[in-house]
């Protein structure tokens, strides 16, 4: 028998066949309960990550969401060779951090050593002073500040004590503009702590924030004033 | 409550997904209102009915928000079939498109919500840009993930594959391709400008992110258009072509374009700020104006990715098809 040359009759696909054809192109949707469960797991996971991140548990961010400024008294060490400037570093996160290193971007001043000085813990919830101007107390003695790396507990206010010396004191004063002298610090959660992130963050609190503001220092128990950071450092070292 | 009436209520509630961000802000407004009352008239706040009303209102909002959230997370989509009916006449094609519309919307909603929540965690000093970037990135990623699937082969019969070569240009609207090219050119211009000014750092990061988004969108468009397809009856093949066109434009490409424009806007403003800081001058108005223009363009492309735009996309796809075959 020779094969038929007539094409087979087109058949209207039944519901099962329709479903089969569509399933070949795009997966069938899962049950609503399953989709709800998967969606909820994702949303709850995202909320958990967000809460942990905002609390500073996942990434060291001691200065997140806090605006602060401080003015520092410049002081000279006992040998009369270095000037100490303090920069406020509050830890407003919910987890203790460790300050491992500090840098200072202040052309004309050389950073010799950075240490950390701690203030008693501050209850940020009840103090209600996210924006505060704090006059840094008189220069701490060597016993009051600690070498880096140093721990900064949650809620505590620390001060980076930056020991600097001018690179050059003779010749004309270099022209500089405020804001000038921005410090940055590197933080982690401590040796071996997880997660092992160690970001370097700029401390938004320059040592000379406003050209109108006067610099003041303490030399031999007497206050001295200046209006040019490098000249002032040279002057109080004389 | 009877079945149909409850279903109608659910249908209405699921369309209220836009209410979720407002509900999220409600505690803030309640606290502000409570604070105002305690400042002004502490007595009335303590003894009056306003706090009770506020509490009741807050409770109703929370119940409403949770219901809307659950319905949307479960993929309840009462409009998918009507929307599909507007796109194709063939019943089988309608079923196919309704399924895709539902899948795409569900993935985009979950992605957008998760992205927004993660973005909120990155908000610093009241700058809500990370939340908006997270929202848009989540929508784009969700839309793209909706296209990554493996359909199980039919083991019971012989499978026939369609061997026609499909080109991306046949499926992706010209305007989308131009927008992607514009973002790439803009990114290159920002990089050159940053080099001239001598500023890179964060600007380069934003530019790189924008370019990664553009490259991902292009790759995904190729994947969707060239995805294998079995031999189908002509009507279903036509519906599948339209599905691919919609997927490769409004599904994930347009949210991706919106996201890349927002990332580029951040690069521009970063460059402007860095340039002004390094030169010790006031920031010029050029960078903020370009930033605003890019943000508005991003909002426009997001709007173009909404389901309401499917009909016009389908019409232009059909017109393009006719002119190609003619």
mmCIF file of N, CA and C in Angstrom, chain A residues 10 13 15 17-29 31-33 35-40 42-43 45-50 53-54 61 63-67 177, chain B residues 69-70 73-75 92 95-96 99-100 102-103 106 110 113-114 117-118 120-126 149-152 154 157 159 227 229-230 232-233 236 240 243-244 280:
data_model
loop_
_atom_site.group_PDB
_atom_site.id
_atom_site.type_symbol
_atom_site.label_atom_id
_atom_site.label_comp_id
_atom_site.label_asym_id
_atom_site.label_seq_id
_atom_site.Cartn_x
_atom_site.Cartn_y
_atom_site.Cartn_z
ATOM 1 N N UNK A 10 -6.049 18.422 11.068
ATOM 2 C CA UNK A 10 -5.655 19.213 12.257
ATOM 3 C C UNK A 10 -6.613 18.871 13.397
ATOM 4 N N UNK A 13 -6.310 20.649 20.137
ATOM 5 C CA UNK A 13 -5.704 20.010 21.293
ATOM 6 C C UNK A 13 -6.627 20.059 22.507
ATOM 7 N N UNK A 15 -7.350 19.859 26.728
ATOM 8 C CA UNK A 15 -6.779 20.702 27.789
ATOM 9 C C UNK A 15 -5.417 20.176 28.249
ATOM 10 N N UNK A 17 -3.314 18.453 26.476
ATOM 11 C CA UNK A 17 -2.331 18.711 25.419
ATOM 12 C C UNK A 17 -1.922 20.192 25.430
ATOM 13 N N UNK A 18 -2.910 21.081 25.658
ATOM 14 C CA UNK A 18 -2.609 22.528 25.737
ATOM 15 C C UNK A 18 -1.611 22.794 26.854
ATOM 16 N N UNK A 19 -1.906 22.208 27.987
ATOM 17 C CA UNK A 19 -1.045 22.404 29.152
ATOM 18 C C UNK A 19 0.367 21.898 28.850
ATOM 19 N N UNK A 20 0.427 20.755 28.165
ATOM 20 C CA UNK A 20 1.722 20.149 27.851
ATOM 21 C C UNK A 20 2.539 21.064 26.948
ATOM 22 N N UNK A 21 1.849 21.638 25.959
ATOM 23 C CA UNK A 21 2.556 22.526 25.025
ATOM 24 C C UNK A 21 3.086 23.767 25.736
ATOM 25 N N UNK A 22 2.273 24.316 26.614
ATOM 26 C CA UNK A 22 2.707 25.531 27.327
ATOM 27 C C UNK A 22 3.825 25.207 28.317
ATOM 28 N N UNK A 23 3.708 24.033 28.935
ATOM 29 C CA UNK A 23 4.753 23.623 29.881
ATOM 30 C C UNK A 23 6.112 23.487 29.208
ATOM 31 N N UNK A 24 6.099 23.276 27.883
ATOM 32 C CA UNK A 24 7.370 23.161 27.162
ATOM 33 C C UNK A 24 8.050 24.523 27.009
ATOM 34 N N UNK A 25 7.276 25.574 27.211
ATOM 35 C CA UNK A 25 7.817 26.923 26.990
ATOM 36 C C UNK A 25 8.127 27.667 28.283
ATOM 37 N N UNK A 26 7.301 27.459 29.267
ATOM 38 C CA UNK A 26 7.489 28.178 30.538
ATOM 39 C C UNK A 26 7.019 27.265 31.672
ATOM 40 N N UNK A 27 7.786 27.205 32.754
ATOM 41 C CA UNK A 27 7.402 26.267 33.813
ATOM 42 C C UNK A 27 6.028 26.584 34.404
ATOM 43 N N UNK A 28 5.332 25.540 34.794
ATOM 44 C CA UNK A 28 4.031 25.742 35.441
ATOM 45 C C UNK A 28 4.239 26.426 36.782
ATOM 46 N N UNK A 29 3.348 27.352 37.141
ATOM 47 C CA UNK A 29 3.541 28.034 38.442
ATOM 48 C C UNK A 29 3.390 27.063 39.603
ATOM 49 N N UNK A 31 2.531 25.997 43.612
ATOM 50 C CA UNK A 31 1.344 26.265 44.434
ATOM 51 C C UNK A 31 1.516 27.604 45.150
ATOM 52 N N UNK A 32 0.394 28.368 45.328
ATOM 53 C CA UNK A 32 0.507 29.666 46.013
ATOM 54 C C UNK A 32 1.194 29.569 47.367
ATOM 55 N N UNK A 33 0.910 28.493 48.098
ATOM 56 C CA UNK A 33 1.521 28.351 49.436
ATOM 57 C C UNK A 33 3.037 28.235 49.321
ATOM 58 N N UNK A 35 4.896 29.424 46.824
ATOM 59 C CA UNK A 35 5.443 30.734 46.426
ATOM 60 C C UNK A 35 5.466 31.687 47.614
ATOM 61 N N UNK A 36 4.414 31.630 48.422
ATOM 62 C CA UNK A 36 4.361 32.489 49.609
ATOM 63 C C UNK A 36 5.505 32.145 50.565
ATOM 64 N N UNK A 37 5.731 30.848 50.752
ATOM 65 C CA UNK A 37 6.795 30.426 51.679
ATOM 66 C C UNK A 37 8.160 30.897 51.182
ATOM 67 N N UNK A 38 8.415 30.706 49.884
ATOM 68 C CA UNK A 38 9.707 31.131 49.335
ATOM 69 C C UNK A 38 9.861 32.653 49.454
ATOM 70 N N UNK A 39 8.788 33.375 49.098
ATOM 71 C CA UNK A 39 8.824 34.853 49.192
ATOM 72 C C UNK A 39 9.079 35.302 50.623
ATOM 73 N N UNK A 40 8.382 34.656 51.575
ATOM 74 C CA UNK A 40 8.555 35.052 52.984
ATOM 75 C C UNK A 40 9.977 34.787 53.461
ATOM 76 N N UNK A 42 12.659 34.807 51.683
ATOM 77 C CA UNK A 42 13.538 35.839 51.113
ATOM 78 C C UNK A 42 13.378 37.172 51.840
ATOM 79 N N UNK A 43 12.120 37.546 52.096
ATOM 80 C CA UNK A 43 11.873 38.840 52.754
ATOM 81 C C UNK A 43 12.411 38.832 54.189
ATOM 82 N N UNK A 45 14.768 36.987 55.351
ATOM 83 C CA UNK A 45 16.238 36.996 55.251
ATOM 84 C C UNK A 45 16.765 38.396 54.992
ATOM 85 N N UNK A 46 16.084 39.121 54.097
ATOM 86 C CA UNK A 46 16.523 40.486 53.781
ATOM 87 C C UNK A 46 16.376 41.398 55.001
ATOM 88 N N UNK A 47 15.259 41.235 55.718
ATOM 89 C CA UNK A 47 15.042 42.058 56.919
ATOM 90 C C UNK A 47 16.141 41.762 57.956
ATOM 91 N N UNK A 48 16.456 40.471 58.113
ATOM 92 C CA UNK A 48 17.490 40.097 59.099
ATOM 93 C C UNK A 48 18.835 40.722 58.722
ATOM 94 N N UNK A 49 19.194 40.635 57.449
ATOM 95 C CA UNK A 49 20.472 41.218 57.007
ATOM 96 C C UNK A 49 20.478 42.724 57.238
ATOM 97 N N UNK A 50 19.343 43.370 56.929
ATOM 98 C CA UNK A 50 19.252 44.821 57.095
ATOM 99 C C UNK A 50 19.400 45.222 58.562
ATOM 100 N N UNK A 53 22.924 44.719 59.620
ATOM 101 C CA UNK A 53 23.807 45.715 59.005
ATOM 102 C C UNK A 53 23.643 47.078 59.667
ATOM 103 N N UNK A 54 22.372 47.466 59.920
ATOM 104 C CA UNK A 54 22.144 48.766 60.569
ATOM 105 C C UNK A 54 22.732 48.797 61.974
ATOM 106 N N UNK A 61 31.130 49.832 61.247
ATOM 107 C CA UNK A 61 30.727 51.185 60.846
ATOM 108 C C UNK A 61 30.381 51.984 62.107
ATOM 109 N N UNK A 63 30.801 54.992 62.945
ATOM 110 C CA UNK A 63 30.347 56.389 62.854
ATOM 111 C C UNK A 63 29.133 56.560 61.952
ATOM 112 N N UNK A 64 28.447 55.449 61.618
ATOM 113 C CA UNK A 64 27.285 55.546 60.732
ATOM 114 C C UNK A 64 26.180 56.327 61.418
ATOM 115 N N UNK A 65 25.536 57.190 60.638
ATOM 116 C CA UNK A 65 24.372 57.946 61.117
ATOM 117 C C UNK A 65 24.636 58.781 62.358
ATOM 118 N N UNK A 66 25.865 59.227 62.545
ATOM 119 C CA UNK A 66 26.102 60.150 63.648
ATOM 120 C C UNK A 66 26.914 61.331 63.122
ATOM 121 N N UNK A 67 26.419 62.496 63.402
ATOM 122 C CA UNK A 67 27.124 63.709 63.010
ATOM 123 C C UNK A 67 27.783 64.267 64.250
ATOM 124 N N UNK A 177 43.720 75.856 52.879
ATOM 125 C CA UNK A 177 42.331 76.282 53.076
ATOM 126 C C UNK A 177 41.603 75.281 53.955
ATOM 127 N N UNK B 69 0.777 42.209 51.358
ATOM 128 C CA UNK B 69 2.102 41.597 51.207
ATOM 129 C C UNK B 69 1.991 40.098 50.937
ATOM 130 N N UNK B 70 1.164 39.427 51.733
ATOM 131 C CA UNK B 70 1.009 37.970 51.590
ATOM 132 C C UNK B 70 0.446 37.629 50.208
ATOM 133 N N UNK B 73 3.120 38.174 47.635
ATOM 134 C CA UNK B 73 4.195 37.182 47.734
ATOM 135 C C UNK B 73 3.749 35.810 47.238
ATOM 136 N N UNK B 74 2.445 35.536 47.350
ATOM 137 C CA UNK B 74 1.955 34.229 46.887
ATOM 138 C C UNK B 74 1.711 34.225 45.383
ATOM 139 N N UNK B 75 1.916 35.363 44.745
ATOM 140 C CA UNK B 75 1.787 35.418 43.287
ATOM 141 C C UNK B 75 0.360 35.569 42.806
ATOM 142 N N UNK B 92 -4.725 29.518 23.333
ATOM 143 C CA UNK B 92 -3.506 28.887 23.837
ATOM 144 C C UNK B 92 -2.421 29.943 24.093
ATOM 145 N N UNK B 95 -3.160 31.765 27.243
ATOM 146 C CA UNK B 95 -2.739 31.020 28.449
ATOM 147 C C UNK B 95 -1.239 31.165 28.680
ATOM 148 N N UNK B 96 -0.501 31.084 27.581
ATOM 149 C CA UNK B 96 0.962 31.193 27.683
ATOM 150 C C UNK B 96 1.365 32.572 28.223
ATOM 151 N N UNK B 99 0.490 33.206 31.849
ATOM 152 C CA UNK B 99 1.432 32.540 32.748
ATOM 153 C C UNK B 99 2.719 33.366 32.868
ATOM 154 N N UNK B 100 3.200 33.866 31.735
ATOM 155 C CA UNK B 100 4.436 34.665 31.787
ATOM 156 C C UNK B 100 4.222 35.976 32.559
ATOM 157 N N UNK B 102 2.154 36.639 34.883
ATOM 158 C CA UNK B 102 2.049 36.340 36.317
ATOM 159 C C UNK B 102 3.434 36.035 36.898
ATOM 160 N N UNK B 103 4.194 35.224 36.185
ATOM 161 C CA UNK B 103 5.518 34.839 36.668
ATOM 162 C C UNK B 103 6.437 36.050 36.766
ATOM 163 N N UNK B 106 5.417 38.443 39.623
ATOM 164 C CA UNK B 106 5.735 37.870 40.930
ATOM 165 C C UNK B 106 7.235 37.997 41.229
ATOM 166 N N UNK B 110 8.853 40.330 44.261
ATOM 167 C CA UNK B 110 9.709 39.778 45.328
ATOM 168 C C UNK B 110 11.102 40.404 45.255
ATOM 169 N N UNK B 113 11.031 44.080 46.407
ATOM 170 C CA UNK B 113 10.839 44.207 47.855
ATOM 171 C C UNK B 113 12.140 43.863 48.601
ATOM 172 N N UNK B 114 12.741 42.745 48.206
ATOM 173 C CA UNK B 114 13.993 42.323 48.859
ATOM 174 C C UNK B 114 15.090 43.370 48.620
ATOM 175 N N UNK B 117 14.443 46.441 50.805
ATOM 176 C CA UNK B 117 14.775 46.203 52.230
ATOM 177 C C UNK B 117 16.293 46.221 52.430
ATOM 178 N N UNK B 118 17.006 45.550 51.526
ATOM 179 C CA UNK B 118 18.480 45.530 51.656
ATOM 180 C C UNK B 118 19.043 46.942 51.469
ATOM 181 N N UNK B 120 17.572 49.724 52.251
ATOM 182 C CA UNK B 120 17.298 50.508 53.474
ATOM 183 C C UNK B 120 18.446 50.332 54.472
ATOM 184 N N UNK B 121 19.006 49.128 54.496
ATOM 185 C CA UNK B 121 20.125 48.861 55.404
ATOM 186 C C UNK B 121 21.375 49.650 55.062
ATOM 187 N N UNK B 122 21.404 50.207 53.872
ATOM 188 C CA UNK B 122 22.594 50.970 53.463
ATOM 189 C C UNK B 122 22.371 52.481 53.541
ATOM 190 N N UNK B 123 21.182 52.887 53.986
ATOM 191 C CA UNK B 123 20.898 54.319 54.103
ATOM 192 C C UNK B 123 21.788 54.928 55.182
ATOM 193 N N UNK B 124 22.438 56.025 54.848
ATOM 194 C CA UNK B 124 23.287 56.725 55.816
ATOM 195 C C UNK B 124 22.933 58.198 55.806
ATOM 196 N N UNK B 125 22.804 58.758 56.969
ATOM 197 C CA UNK B 125 22.532 60.186 57.130
ATOM 198 C C UNK B 125 21.331 60.642 56.312
ATOM 199 N N UNK B 126 20.294 59.814 56.275
ATOM 200 C CA UNK B 126 19.049 60.203 55.613
ATOM 201 C C UNK B 126 19.098 60.167 54.099
ATOM 202 N N UNK B 149 15.019 29.577 33.431
ATOM 203 C CA UNK B 149 14.304 28.373 33.852
ATOM 204 C C UNK B 149 14.613 27.244 32.893
ATOM 205 N N UNK B 150 14.477 26.051 33.388
ATOM 206 C CA UNK B 150 14.667 24.863 32.564
ATOM 207 C C UNK B 150 13.326 24.142 32.497
ATOM 208 N N UNK B 151 12.781 24.033 31.292
ATOM 209 C CA UNK B 151 11.511 23.300 31.195
ATOM 210 C C UNK B 151 11.840 21.834 30.961
ATOM 211 N N UNK B 152 11.074 20.995 31.647
ATOM 212 C CA UNK B 152 11.338 19.576 31.560
ATOM 213 C C UNK B 152 10.899 19.026 30.206
ATOM 214 N N UNK B 154 9.548 16.515 27.321
ATOM 215 C CA UNK B 154 8.470 15.543 27.285
ATOM 216 C C UNK B 154 9.053 14.174 26.936
ATOM 217 N N UNK B 157 6.905 11.438 24.032
ATOM 218 C CA UNK B 157 6.787 11.492 22.580
ATOM 219 C C UNK B 157 8.061 12.068 21.985
ATOM 220 N N UNK B 159 10.437 14.637 20.391
ATOM 221 C CA UNK B 159 10.456 16.102 20.482
ATOM 222 C C UNK B 159 10.966 16.669 19.173
ATOM 223 N N UNK B 227 16.643 31.301 23.271
ATOM 224 C CA UNK B 227 16.279 30.127 24.064
ATOM 225 C C UNK B 227 15.635 29.073 23.153
ATOM 226 N N UNK B 229 13.354 26.250 21.481
ATOM 227 C CA UNK B 229 11.900 26.112 21.491
ATOM 228 C C UNK B 229 11.510 24.925 20.633
ATOM 229 N N UNK B 230 10.571 24.139 21.087
ATOM 230 C CA UNK B 230 10.131 23.000 20.276
ATOM 231 C C UNK B 230 9.281 23.477 19.102
ATOM 232 N N UNK B 232 6.143 24.254 17.279
ATOM 233 C CA UNK B 232 4.835 24.551 17.846
ATOM 234 C C UNK B 232 3.852 24.857 16.730
ATOM 235 N N UNK B 233 2.577 24.869 17.070
ATOM 236 C CA UNK B 233 1.619 25.328 16.065
ATOM 237 C C UNK B 233 1.823 26.837 15.886
ATOM 238 N N UNK B 236 0.698 29.445 18.582
ATOM 239 C CA UNK B 236 1.451 29.410 19.840
ATOM 240 C C UNK B 236 2.872 29.946 19.634
ATOM 241 N N UNK B 240 4.581 32.940 21.566
ATOM 242 C CA UNK B 240 5.890 32.787 22.219
ATOM 243 C C UNK B 240 6.863 33.872 21.740
ATOM 244 N N UNK B 243 6.004 36.845 23.656
ATOM 245 C CA UNK B 243 6.484 36.664 25.035
ATOM 246 C C UNK B 243 7.973 37.017 25.126
ATOM 247 N N UNK B 244 8.736 36.515 24.167
ATOM 248 C CA UNK B 244 10.183 36.791 24.192
ATOM 249 C C UNK B 244 10.452 38.280 24.027
ATOM 250 N N UNK B 280 38.892 73.098 45.318
ATOM 251 C CA UNK B 280 38.553 74.065 46.350
ATOM 252 C C UNK B 280 37.587 75.131 45.874
#
